[in-house]
Coordinates of C-alpha atoms in Angstrom, one line a residue:
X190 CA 0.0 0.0 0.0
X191 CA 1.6 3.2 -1.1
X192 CA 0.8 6.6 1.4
X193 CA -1.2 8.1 -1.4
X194 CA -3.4 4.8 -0.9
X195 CA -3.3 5.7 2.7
X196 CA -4.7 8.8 2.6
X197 CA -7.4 8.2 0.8
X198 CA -8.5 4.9 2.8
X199 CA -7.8 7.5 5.8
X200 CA -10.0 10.4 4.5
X201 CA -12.6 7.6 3.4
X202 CA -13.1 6.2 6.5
X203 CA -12.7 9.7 8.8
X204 CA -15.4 10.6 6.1
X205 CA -17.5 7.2 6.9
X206 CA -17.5 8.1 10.9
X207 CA -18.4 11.9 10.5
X208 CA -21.5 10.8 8.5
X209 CA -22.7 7.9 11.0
X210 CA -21.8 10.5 14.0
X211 CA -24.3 13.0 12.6
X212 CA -26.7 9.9 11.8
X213 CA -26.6 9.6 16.0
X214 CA -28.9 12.9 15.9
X215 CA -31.7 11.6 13.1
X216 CA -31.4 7.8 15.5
X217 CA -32.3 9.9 18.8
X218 CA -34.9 12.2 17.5
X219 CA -36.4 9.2 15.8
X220 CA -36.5 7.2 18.6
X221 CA -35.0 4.4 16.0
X222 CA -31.9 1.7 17.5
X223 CA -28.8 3.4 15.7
X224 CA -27.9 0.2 14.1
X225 CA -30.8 0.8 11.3
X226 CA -28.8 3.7 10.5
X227 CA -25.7 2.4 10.1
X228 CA -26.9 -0.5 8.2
X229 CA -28.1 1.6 5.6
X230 CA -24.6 3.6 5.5
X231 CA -22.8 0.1 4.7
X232 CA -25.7 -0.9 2.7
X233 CA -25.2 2.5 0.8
X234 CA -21.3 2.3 0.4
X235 CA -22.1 -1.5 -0.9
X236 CA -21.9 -2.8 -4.1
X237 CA -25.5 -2.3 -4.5
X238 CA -25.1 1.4 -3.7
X239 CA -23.4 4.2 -4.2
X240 CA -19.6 3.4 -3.2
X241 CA -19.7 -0.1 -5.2
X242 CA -17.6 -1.4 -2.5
X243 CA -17.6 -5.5 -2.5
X244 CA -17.1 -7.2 0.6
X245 CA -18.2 -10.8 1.2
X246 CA -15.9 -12.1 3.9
X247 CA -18.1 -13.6 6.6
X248 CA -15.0 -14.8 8.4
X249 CA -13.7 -11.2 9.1
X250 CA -17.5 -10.0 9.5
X251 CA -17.4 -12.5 13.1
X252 CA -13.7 -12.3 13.8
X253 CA -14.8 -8.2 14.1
X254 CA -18.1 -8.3 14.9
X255 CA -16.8 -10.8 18.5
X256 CA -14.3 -7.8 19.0
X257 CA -16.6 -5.3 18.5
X258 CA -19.5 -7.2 21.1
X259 CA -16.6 -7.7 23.8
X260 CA -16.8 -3.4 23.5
X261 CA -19.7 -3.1 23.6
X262 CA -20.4 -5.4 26.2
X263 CA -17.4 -3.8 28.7
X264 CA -19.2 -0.2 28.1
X265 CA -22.9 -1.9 29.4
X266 CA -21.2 -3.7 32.2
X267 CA -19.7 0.0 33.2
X268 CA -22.7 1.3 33.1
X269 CA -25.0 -1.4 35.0
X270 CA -25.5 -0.1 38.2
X271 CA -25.1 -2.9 40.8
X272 CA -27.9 -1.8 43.4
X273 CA -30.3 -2.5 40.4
X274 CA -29.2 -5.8 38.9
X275 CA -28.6 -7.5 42.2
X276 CA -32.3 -8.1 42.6
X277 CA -33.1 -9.8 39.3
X278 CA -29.9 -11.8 38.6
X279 CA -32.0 -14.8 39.3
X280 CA -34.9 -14.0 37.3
X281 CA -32.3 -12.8 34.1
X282 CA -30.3 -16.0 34.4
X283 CA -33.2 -18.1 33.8
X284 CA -34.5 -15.7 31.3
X285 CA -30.9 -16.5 29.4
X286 CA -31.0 -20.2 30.2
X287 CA -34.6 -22.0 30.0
X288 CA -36.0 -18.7 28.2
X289 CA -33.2 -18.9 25.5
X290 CA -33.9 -22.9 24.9
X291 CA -38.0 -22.5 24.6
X292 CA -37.3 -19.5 22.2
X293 CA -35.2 -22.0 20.1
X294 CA -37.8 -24.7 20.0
X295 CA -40.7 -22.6 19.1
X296 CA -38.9 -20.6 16.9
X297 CA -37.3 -23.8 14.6
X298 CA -40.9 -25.2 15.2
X299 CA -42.2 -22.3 13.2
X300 CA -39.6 -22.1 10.8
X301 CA -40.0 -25.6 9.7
X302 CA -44.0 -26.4 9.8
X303 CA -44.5 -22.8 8.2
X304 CA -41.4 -21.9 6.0
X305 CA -40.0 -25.5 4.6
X306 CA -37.2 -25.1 6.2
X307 CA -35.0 -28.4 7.2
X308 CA -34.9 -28.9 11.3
X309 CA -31.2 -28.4 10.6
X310 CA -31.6 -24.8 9.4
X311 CA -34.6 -24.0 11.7
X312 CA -32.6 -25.0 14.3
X313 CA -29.6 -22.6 14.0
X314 CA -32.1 -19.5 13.1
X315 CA -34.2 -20.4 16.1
X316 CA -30.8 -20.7 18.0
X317 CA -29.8 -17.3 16.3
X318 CA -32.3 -14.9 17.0
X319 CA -33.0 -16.2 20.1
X320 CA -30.1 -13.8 21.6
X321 CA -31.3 -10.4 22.3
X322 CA -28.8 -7.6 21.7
X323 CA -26.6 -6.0 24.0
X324 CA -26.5 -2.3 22.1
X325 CA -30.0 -2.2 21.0
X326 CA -31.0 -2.8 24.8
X327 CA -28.2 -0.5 26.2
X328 CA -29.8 2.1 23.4
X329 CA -33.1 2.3 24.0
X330 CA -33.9 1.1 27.7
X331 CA -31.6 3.9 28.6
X332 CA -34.1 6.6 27.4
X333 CA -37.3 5.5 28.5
X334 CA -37.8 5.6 32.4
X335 CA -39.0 1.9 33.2
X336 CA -38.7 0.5 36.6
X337 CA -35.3 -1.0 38.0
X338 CA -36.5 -4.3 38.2
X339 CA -37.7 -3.9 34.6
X340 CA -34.4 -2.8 33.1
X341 CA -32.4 -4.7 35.1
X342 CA -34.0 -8.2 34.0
X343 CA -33.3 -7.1 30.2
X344 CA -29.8 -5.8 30.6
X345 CA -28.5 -8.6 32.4
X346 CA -30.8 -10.9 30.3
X347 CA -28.7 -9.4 27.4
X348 CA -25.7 -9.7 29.1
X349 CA -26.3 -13.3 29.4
X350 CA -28.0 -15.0 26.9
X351 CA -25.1 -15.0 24.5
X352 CA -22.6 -17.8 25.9
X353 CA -25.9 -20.0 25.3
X354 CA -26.3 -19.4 22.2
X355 CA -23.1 -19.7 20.7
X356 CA -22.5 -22.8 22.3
X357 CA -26.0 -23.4 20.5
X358 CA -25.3 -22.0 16.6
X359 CA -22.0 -23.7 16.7
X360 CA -23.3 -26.8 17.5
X361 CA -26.2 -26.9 15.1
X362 CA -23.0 -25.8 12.2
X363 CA -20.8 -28.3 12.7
X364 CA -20.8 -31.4 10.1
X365 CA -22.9 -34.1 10.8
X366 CA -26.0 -34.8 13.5
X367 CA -26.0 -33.2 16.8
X368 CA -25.0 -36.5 19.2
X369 CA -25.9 -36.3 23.0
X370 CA -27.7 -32.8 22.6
X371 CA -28.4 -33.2 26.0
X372 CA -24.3 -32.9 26.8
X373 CA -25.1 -29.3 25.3
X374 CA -27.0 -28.4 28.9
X375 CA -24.2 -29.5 30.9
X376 CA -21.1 -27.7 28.6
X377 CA -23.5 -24.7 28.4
X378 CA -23.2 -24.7 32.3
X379 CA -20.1 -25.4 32.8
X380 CA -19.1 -22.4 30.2
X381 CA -21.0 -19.8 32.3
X382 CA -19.6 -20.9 35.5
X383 CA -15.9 -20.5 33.9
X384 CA -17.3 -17.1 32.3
X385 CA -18.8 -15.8 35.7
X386 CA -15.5 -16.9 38.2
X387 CA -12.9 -15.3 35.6
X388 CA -15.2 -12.2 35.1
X389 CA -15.8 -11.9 38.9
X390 CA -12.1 -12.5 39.8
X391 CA -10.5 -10.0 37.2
X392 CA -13.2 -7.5 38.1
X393 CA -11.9 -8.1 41.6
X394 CA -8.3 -7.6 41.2
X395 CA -8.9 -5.0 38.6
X396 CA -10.9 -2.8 40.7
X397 CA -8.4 -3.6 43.8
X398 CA -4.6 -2.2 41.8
X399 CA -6.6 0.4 40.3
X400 CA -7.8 2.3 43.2
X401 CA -4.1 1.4 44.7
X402 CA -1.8 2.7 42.0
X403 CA -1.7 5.9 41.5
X404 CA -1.3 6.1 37.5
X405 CA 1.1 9.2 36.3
X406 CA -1.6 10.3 33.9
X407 CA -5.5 10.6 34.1
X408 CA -5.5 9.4 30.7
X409 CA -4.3 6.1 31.5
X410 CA -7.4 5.0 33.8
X411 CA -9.7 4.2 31.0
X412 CA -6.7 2.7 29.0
X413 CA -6.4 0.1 32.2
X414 CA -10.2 -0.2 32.6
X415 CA -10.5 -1.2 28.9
X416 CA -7.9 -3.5 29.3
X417 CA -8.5 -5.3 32.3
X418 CA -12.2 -5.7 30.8
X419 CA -10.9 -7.2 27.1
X420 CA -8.1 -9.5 29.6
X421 CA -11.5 -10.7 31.2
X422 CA -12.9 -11.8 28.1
X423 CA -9.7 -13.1 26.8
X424 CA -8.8 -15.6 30.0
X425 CA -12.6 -16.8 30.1
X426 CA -12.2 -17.9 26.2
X427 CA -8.9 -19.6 26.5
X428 CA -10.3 -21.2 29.4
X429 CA -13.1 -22.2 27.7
X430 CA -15.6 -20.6 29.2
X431 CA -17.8 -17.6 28.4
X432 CA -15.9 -14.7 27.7
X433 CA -18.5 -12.6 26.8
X434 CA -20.1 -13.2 30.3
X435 CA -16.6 -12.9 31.7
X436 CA -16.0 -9.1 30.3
X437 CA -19.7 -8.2 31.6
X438 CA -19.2 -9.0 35.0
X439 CA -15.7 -7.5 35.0
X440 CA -16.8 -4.3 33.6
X441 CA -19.7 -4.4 35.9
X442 CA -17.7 -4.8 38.9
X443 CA -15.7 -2.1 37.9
X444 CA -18.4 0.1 37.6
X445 CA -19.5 -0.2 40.3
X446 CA -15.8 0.2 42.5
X447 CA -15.7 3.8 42.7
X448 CA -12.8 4.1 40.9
X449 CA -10.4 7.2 40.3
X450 CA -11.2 9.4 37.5
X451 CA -15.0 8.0 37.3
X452 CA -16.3 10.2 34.6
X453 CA -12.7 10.1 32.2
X454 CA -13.2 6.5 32.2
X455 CA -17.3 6.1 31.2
X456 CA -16.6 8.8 28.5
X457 CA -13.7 6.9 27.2
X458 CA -15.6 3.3 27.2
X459 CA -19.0 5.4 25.6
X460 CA -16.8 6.4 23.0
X461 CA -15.2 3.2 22.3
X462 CA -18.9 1.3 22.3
X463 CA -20.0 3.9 19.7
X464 CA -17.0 3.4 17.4
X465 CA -17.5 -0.3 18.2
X466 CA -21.0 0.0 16.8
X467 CA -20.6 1.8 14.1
X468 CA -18.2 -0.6 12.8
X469 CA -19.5 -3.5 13.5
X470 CA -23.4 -2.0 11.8
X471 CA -21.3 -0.6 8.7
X472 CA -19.6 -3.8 7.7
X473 CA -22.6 -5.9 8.7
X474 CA -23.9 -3.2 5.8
X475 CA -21.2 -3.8 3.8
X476 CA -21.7 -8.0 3.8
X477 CA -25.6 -8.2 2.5
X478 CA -26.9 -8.4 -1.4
X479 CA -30.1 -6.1 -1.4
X480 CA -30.9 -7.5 -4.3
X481 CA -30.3 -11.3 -2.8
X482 CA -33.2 -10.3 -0.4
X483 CA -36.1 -10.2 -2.0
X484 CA -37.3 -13.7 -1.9
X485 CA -36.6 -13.8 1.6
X486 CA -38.3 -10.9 3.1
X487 CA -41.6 -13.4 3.4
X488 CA -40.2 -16.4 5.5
X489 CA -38.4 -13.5 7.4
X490 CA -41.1 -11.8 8.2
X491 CA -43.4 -14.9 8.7
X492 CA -40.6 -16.1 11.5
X493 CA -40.3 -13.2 13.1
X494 CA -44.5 -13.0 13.9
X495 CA -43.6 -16.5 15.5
X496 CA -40.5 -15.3 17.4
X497 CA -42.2 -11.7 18.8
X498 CA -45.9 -13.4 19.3
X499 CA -45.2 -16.3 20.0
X500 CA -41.5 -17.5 21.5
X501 CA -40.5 -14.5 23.4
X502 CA -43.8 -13.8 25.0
X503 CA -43.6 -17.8 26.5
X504 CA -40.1 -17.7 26.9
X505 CA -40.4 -14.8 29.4
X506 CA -43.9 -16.5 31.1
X507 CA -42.1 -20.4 32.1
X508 CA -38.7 -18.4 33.1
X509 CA -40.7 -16.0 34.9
X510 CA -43.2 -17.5 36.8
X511 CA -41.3 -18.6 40.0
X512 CA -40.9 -14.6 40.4
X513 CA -44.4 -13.7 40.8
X514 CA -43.5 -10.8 37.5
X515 CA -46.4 -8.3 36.8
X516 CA -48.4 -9.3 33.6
X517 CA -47.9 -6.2 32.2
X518 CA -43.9 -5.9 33.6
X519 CA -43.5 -9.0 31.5
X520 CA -45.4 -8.1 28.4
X521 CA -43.0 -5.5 28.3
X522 CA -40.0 -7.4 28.6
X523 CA -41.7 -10.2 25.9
X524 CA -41.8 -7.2 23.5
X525 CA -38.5 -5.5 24.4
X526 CA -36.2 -8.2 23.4
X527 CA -34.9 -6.7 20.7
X528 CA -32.3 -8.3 18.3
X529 CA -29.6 -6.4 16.9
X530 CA -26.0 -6.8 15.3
X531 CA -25.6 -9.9 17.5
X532 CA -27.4 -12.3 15.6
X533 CA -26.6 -11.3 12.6
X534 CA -22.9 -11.9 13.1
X535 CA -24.0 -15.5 14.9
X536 CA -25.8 -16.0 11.4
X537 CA -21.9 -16.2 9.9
X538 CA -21.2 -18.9 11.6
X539 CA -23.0 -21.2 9.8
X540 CA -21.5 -19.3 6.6
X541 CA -17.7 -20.0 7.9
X542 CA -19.0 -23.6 8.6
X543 CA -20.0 -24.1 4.9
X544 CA -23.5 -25.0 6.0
X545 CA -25.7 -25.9 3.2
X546 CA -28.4 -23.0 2.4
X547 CA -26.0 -20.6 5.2
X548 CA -26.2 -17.2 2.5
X549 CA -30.3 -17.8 2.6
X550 CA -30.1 -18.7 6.2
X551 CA -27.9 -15.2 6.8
X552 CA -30.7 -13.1 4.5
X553 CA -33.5 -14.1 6.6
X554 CA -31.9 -13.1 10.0
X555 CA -31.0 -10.0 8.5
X556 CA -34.4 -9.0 7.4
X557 CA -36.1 -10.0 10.5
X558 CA -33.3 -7.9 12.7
X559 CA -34.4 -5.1 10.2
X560 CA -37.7 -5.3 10.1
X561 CA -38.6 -6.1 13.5
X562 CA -36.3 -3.5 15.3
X563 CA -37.9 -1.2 12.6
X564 CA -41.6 -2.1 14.2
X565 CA -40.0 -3.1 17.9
X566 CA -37.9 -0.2 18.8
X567 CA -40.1 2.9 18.3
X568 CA -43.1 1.4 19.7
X569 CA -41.5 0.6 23.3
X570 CA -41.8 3.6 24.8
X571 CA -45.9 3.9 23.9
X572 CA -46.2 0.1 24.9
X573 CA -44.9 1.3 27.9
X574 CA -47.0 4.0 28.3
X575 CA -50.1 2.0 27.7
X576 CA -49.3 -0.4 30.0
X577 CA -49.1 2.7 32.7
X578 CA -45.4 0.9 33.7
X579 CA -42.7 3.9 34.4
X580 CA -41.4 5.6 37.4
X581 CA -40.8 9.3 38.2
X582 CA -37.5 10.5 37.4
X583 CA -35.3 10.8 40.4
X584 CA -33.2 13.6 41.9
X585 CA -30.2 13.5 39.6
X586 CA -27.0 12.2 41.0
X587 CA -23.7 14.5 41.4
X588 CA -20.8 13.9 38.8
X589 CA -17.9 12.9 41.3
X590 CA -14.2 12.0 40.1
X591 CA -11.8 11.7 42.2
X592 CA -7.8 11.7 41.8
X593 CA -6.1 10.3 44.2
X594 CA -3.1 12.2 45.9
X595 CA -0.4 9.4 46.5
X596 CA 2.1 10.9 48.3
X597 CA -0.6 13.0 50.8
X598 CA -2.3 10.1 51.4
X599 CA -5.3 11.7 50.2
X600 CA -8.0 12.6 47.3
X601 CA -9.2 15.2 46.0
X602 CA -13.1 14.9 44.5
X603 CA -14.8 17.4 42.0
X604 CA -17.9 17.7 42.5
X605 CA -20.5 18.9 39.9
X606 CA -24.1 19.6 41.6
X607 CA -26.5 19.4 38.1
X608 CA -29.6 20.6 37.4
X609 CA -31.8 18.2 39.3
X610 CA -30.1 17.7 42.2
X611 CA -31.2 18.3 45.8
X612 CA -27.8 19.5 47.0
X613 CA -29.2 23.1 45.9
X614 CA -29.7 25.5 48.9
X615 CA -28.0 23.2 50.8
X616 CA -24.9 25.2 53.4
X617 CA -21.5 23.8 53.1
X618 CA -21.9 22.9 56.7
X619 CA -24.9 21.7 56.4
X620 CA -23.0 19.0 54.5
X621 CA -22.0 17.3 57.3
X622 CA -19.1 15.5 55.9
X623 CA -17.1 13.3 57.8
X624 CA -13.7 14.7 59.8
X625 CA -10.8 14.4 57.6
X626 CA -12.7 16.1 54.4
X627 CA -13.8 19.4 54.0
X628 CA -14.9 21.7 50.5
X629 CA -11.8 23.5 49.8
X630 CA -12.9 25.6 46.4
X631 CA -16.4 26.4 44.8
X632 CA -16.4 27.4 41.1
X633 CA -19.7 29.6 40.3
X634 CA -20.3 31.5 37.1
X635 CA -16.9 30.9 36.0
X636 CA -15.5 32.6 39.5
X637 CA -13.7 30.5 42.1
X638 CA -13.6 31.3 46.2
X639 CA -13.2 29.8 49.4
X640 CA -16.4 28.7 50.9
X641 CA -17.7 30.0 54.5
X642 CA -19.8 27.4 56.2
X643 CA -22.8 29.6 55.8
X644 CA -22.6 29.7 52.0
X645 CA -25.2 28.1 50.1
X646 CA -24.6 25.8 47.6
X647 CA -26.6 26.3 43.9
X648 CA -27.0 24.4 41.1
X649 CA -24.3 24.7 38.5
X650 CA -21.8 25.0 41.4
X651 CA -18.3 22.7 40.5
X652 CA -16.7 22.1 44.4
X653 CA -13.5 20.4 45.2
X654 CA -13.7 18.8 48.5
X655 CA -10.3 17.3 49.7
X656 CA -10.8 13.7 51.5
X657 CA -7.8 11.6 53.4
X658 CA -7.6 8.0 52.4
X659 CA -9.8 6.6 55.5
X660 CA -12.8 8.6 54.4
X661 CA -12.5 8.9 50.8
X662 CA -15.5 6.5 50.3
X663 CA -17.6 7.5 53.1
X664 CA -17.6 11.5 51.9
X665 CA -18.4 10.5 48.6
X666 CA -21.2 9.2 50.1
X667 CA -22.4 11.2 52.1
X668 CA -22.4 14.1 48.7
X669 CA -24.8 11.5 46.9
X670 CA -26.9 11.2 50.0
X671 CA -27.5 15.1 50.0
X672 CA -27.5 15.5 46.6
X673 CA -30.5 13.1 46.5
X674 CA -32.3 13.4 49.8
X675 CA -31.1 16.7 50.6
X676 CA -29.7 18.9 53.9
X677 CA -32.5 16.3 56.3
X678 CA -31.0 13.2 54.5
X679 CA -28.9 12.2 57.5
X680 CA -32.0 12.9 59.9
X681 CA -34.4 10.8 57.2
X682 CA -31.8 8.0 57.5
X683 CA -31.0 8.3 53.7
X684 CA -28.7 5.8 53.0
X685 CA -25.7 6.5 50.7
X686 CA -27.8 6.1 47.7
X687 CA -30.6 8.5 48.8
X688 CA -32.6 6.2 49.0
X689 CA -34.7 6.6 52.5
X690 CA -35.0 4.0 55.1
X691 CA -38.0 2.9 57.3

């Protein structure tokens, strides 16, 4: 490759991620899961479009897409808040487990009574599509304001539910029968339980030296976040366990550690997921004929009726009845399990396999991920509107990072009190933070000073509170507790999370 070769594959592609950036605005004001818009950007720059580009390597499409999901999958752990997937981890692991295998016997029922297809190939597109997404859930749960229990199911549901199927899709591609398919049960276990000790442990460890080594640049905490979370993934897969389970609970742990830097390292890991996505939706763009579609759209369409009415809707009624779920609570969960990128990349496998009928097997999952996130997607927010299930926003929570002052012994927290927040009109000594921490410097209106006791905090205001090693945690603590409960949150025995006791 010569540099004028270079440049241009350099201008084409800083080219390529300006457009599907500004695509991010038409997703969110449409309400639409961002990965129809990048589809149609790689569909576009096909050979079917306007940039003529051919691409039919379905090997490189997984080896990418995995990459790309182990992204994607670090940013969501980061962002799961622990407090509100502790509840439901039951309830999602048997939503990934016994929900995933009824979805994949209905759904290859369907496919092979209604569409022709052999049990073979209904198999691996019942196994397929029975993953819901990680970014399509990540992407539109977080706008619409369902209950914890709610959104916490389908993340960690998400989060889940692919080590299954894998196992699943490879074992319906390989060369002959399936023998013993009821060993599949026992090596699907024993892959999660790998997946979930590696991911716990390097969470642990990686959470422990990071909040104990004081790095020489704030840059290089979301460097070391992103890396501990991809080491995750890589030790559960050589171990030969789950690693995509493995760099969710690592990245989840770590989300949830307090760690230096907070708000340096979610930006980072945001922007990795998005350039993660936007790959991994423009190449997926890149590998599909339009014009190979057409004869597909009906059995596409026809299976996803069964998946949506049918499949999901009993898939989340067996897993959840032991947990006594609302109707309506899981009639929105049966019609928020939205597919995405993910199966679409499982549908190569059968490609790299040399399955027979794998290009018509590929065309159909990509239609029904199309079609059905089309219909799915926009609708979720009136579903859940109809269904009267939402909660009340809450106070908003302060923006706290803290860089830690090795040689002092200490920390030093900025604080940002935003708009929502109940810290406003609150005195600095009505604070009421523990001895060994104190606010040191309030930045108002672009003006810094020295607080008095008696000054009143305001919206807007940026403080930096300095904190000795002892109390670092229980300071930042108390700020959350008044920023949601307020000056009385003490006194209304407001726990750290402002959320108030009985």
């Amino acid at each position: 490759m010569t540099v004028q070769h270079l440049n241009q594959l350099l201008f084409a592609c800083s080219l390529t991620l300006l457009l599907a950036v500004a695509a991010v605005r038409i997703s969110s004001r449409s309400g639409l899961p961002s990965l129809l818009v990048y589809m149609g950007i790689g569909i576009l720059l096909g050979q079917d479009g306007i940039g003529h580009i051919r691409f039919d390597s379905a090997a490189f499409t997984q080896v990418f897409g995995y990459a790309a999901l182990v992204v994607i999958l670090a940013e969501g752990g980061l962002g799961t808040k622990w407090k509100q997937i502790r509840p439901v981890l039951p309830s999602a692991a048997v939503l990934a487990t016994l929900g995933v295998a009824v979805s994949v016997g209905v759904t290859a029922a369907g496919a092979h009574y209604l569409v022709g297809l052999s049990w073979r190939q209904a198999l691996i597109i019942g196994a397929v599509v029975s993953s819901t997404d990680a970014a399509a859930v990540f992407s539109v749960l977080r706008r619409v304001p369902l209950p914890a229990r709610v959104t916490g199911t389908l993340e960690a549901e998400s989060g889940f539910n692919d080590a299954p199927v894998v196992i699943l899709v490879v074992a319906f591609s390989a060369a002959g029968p399936v023998e013993r398919w009821y060993l599949l049960i026992g090596e699907i276990a024993l892959e999660l339980a790998i997946g979930a000790a590696i991911g716990l442990a390097v969470g642990l460890l990686g959470s422990w030296g990071i909040k104990r080594v004081a790095l020489p640049a704030s840059g290089l905490y979301p460097i070391a976040v992103m890396a501990i979370a991809v080491t995750a993934y890589a030790a559960g897969a050589l171990a030969h366990g789950s690693g995509f389970l493995a760099v969710y609970l690592a990245s989840m742990m770590l989300g949830n550690a307090k760690l230096p830097h907070w708000p340096a390292i979610r930006s980072f890991a945001e922007g990795l997921g998005w350039i993660a996505q936007i790959g991994m939706f423009i190449l997926l763009g890149l590998l599909v004929t339009p014009h190979d579609l057409a004869d597909d759209v009906l059995p596409a369409v026809v299976i996803g009726l069964v998946l949506t009415m049918v499949a999901r809707p009993l898939s989340v009624l067996f897993s959840l009845l032991p947990f006594r779920v609302p109707w309506r609570e899981q009639t929105l969960m049966s019609w928020a399990g939205l597919r995405g990128a993910v199966p679409i990349i499982l549908a190569t496998i059968p490609m790299v396999n040399g399955v027979d009928a794998s290009g018509r097997i590929f065309n159909i999952v990509f239609v029904l991920v199309v079609v059905y996130t089309l219909v799915q997607g926009p609708t979720l927010p009136w579903l859940a509107r109809r269904l009267r299930i939402g909660e009340q926003q809450p106070a908003s929570d302060l923006g706290i990072e803290s860089a830690p002052l090795e040689r002092l012994r200490g920390h030093l927290l900025s604080v940002a009190i935003p708009e929502g927040s109940r810290m406003h009109g609150v005195e600095v000594n009505e604070l009421r933070l523990p001895a060994g921490s104190a606010v040191t410097l309030v930045v108002r209106d672009g003006k810094s000073f020295v607080p008095l006791p008696s000054t009143v905090l305001r919206r807007g205001d940026e403080l930096l509170v300095v904190a000795t090693d002892p109390v670092r945690e229980a300071a930042e603590r108390r700020l959350r507790a008044v920023g949601r409960g307020g000056k009385l949150a003490g006194w209304l025995h407001t726990d750290a999370d402002g959320a108030e006791g009985t």
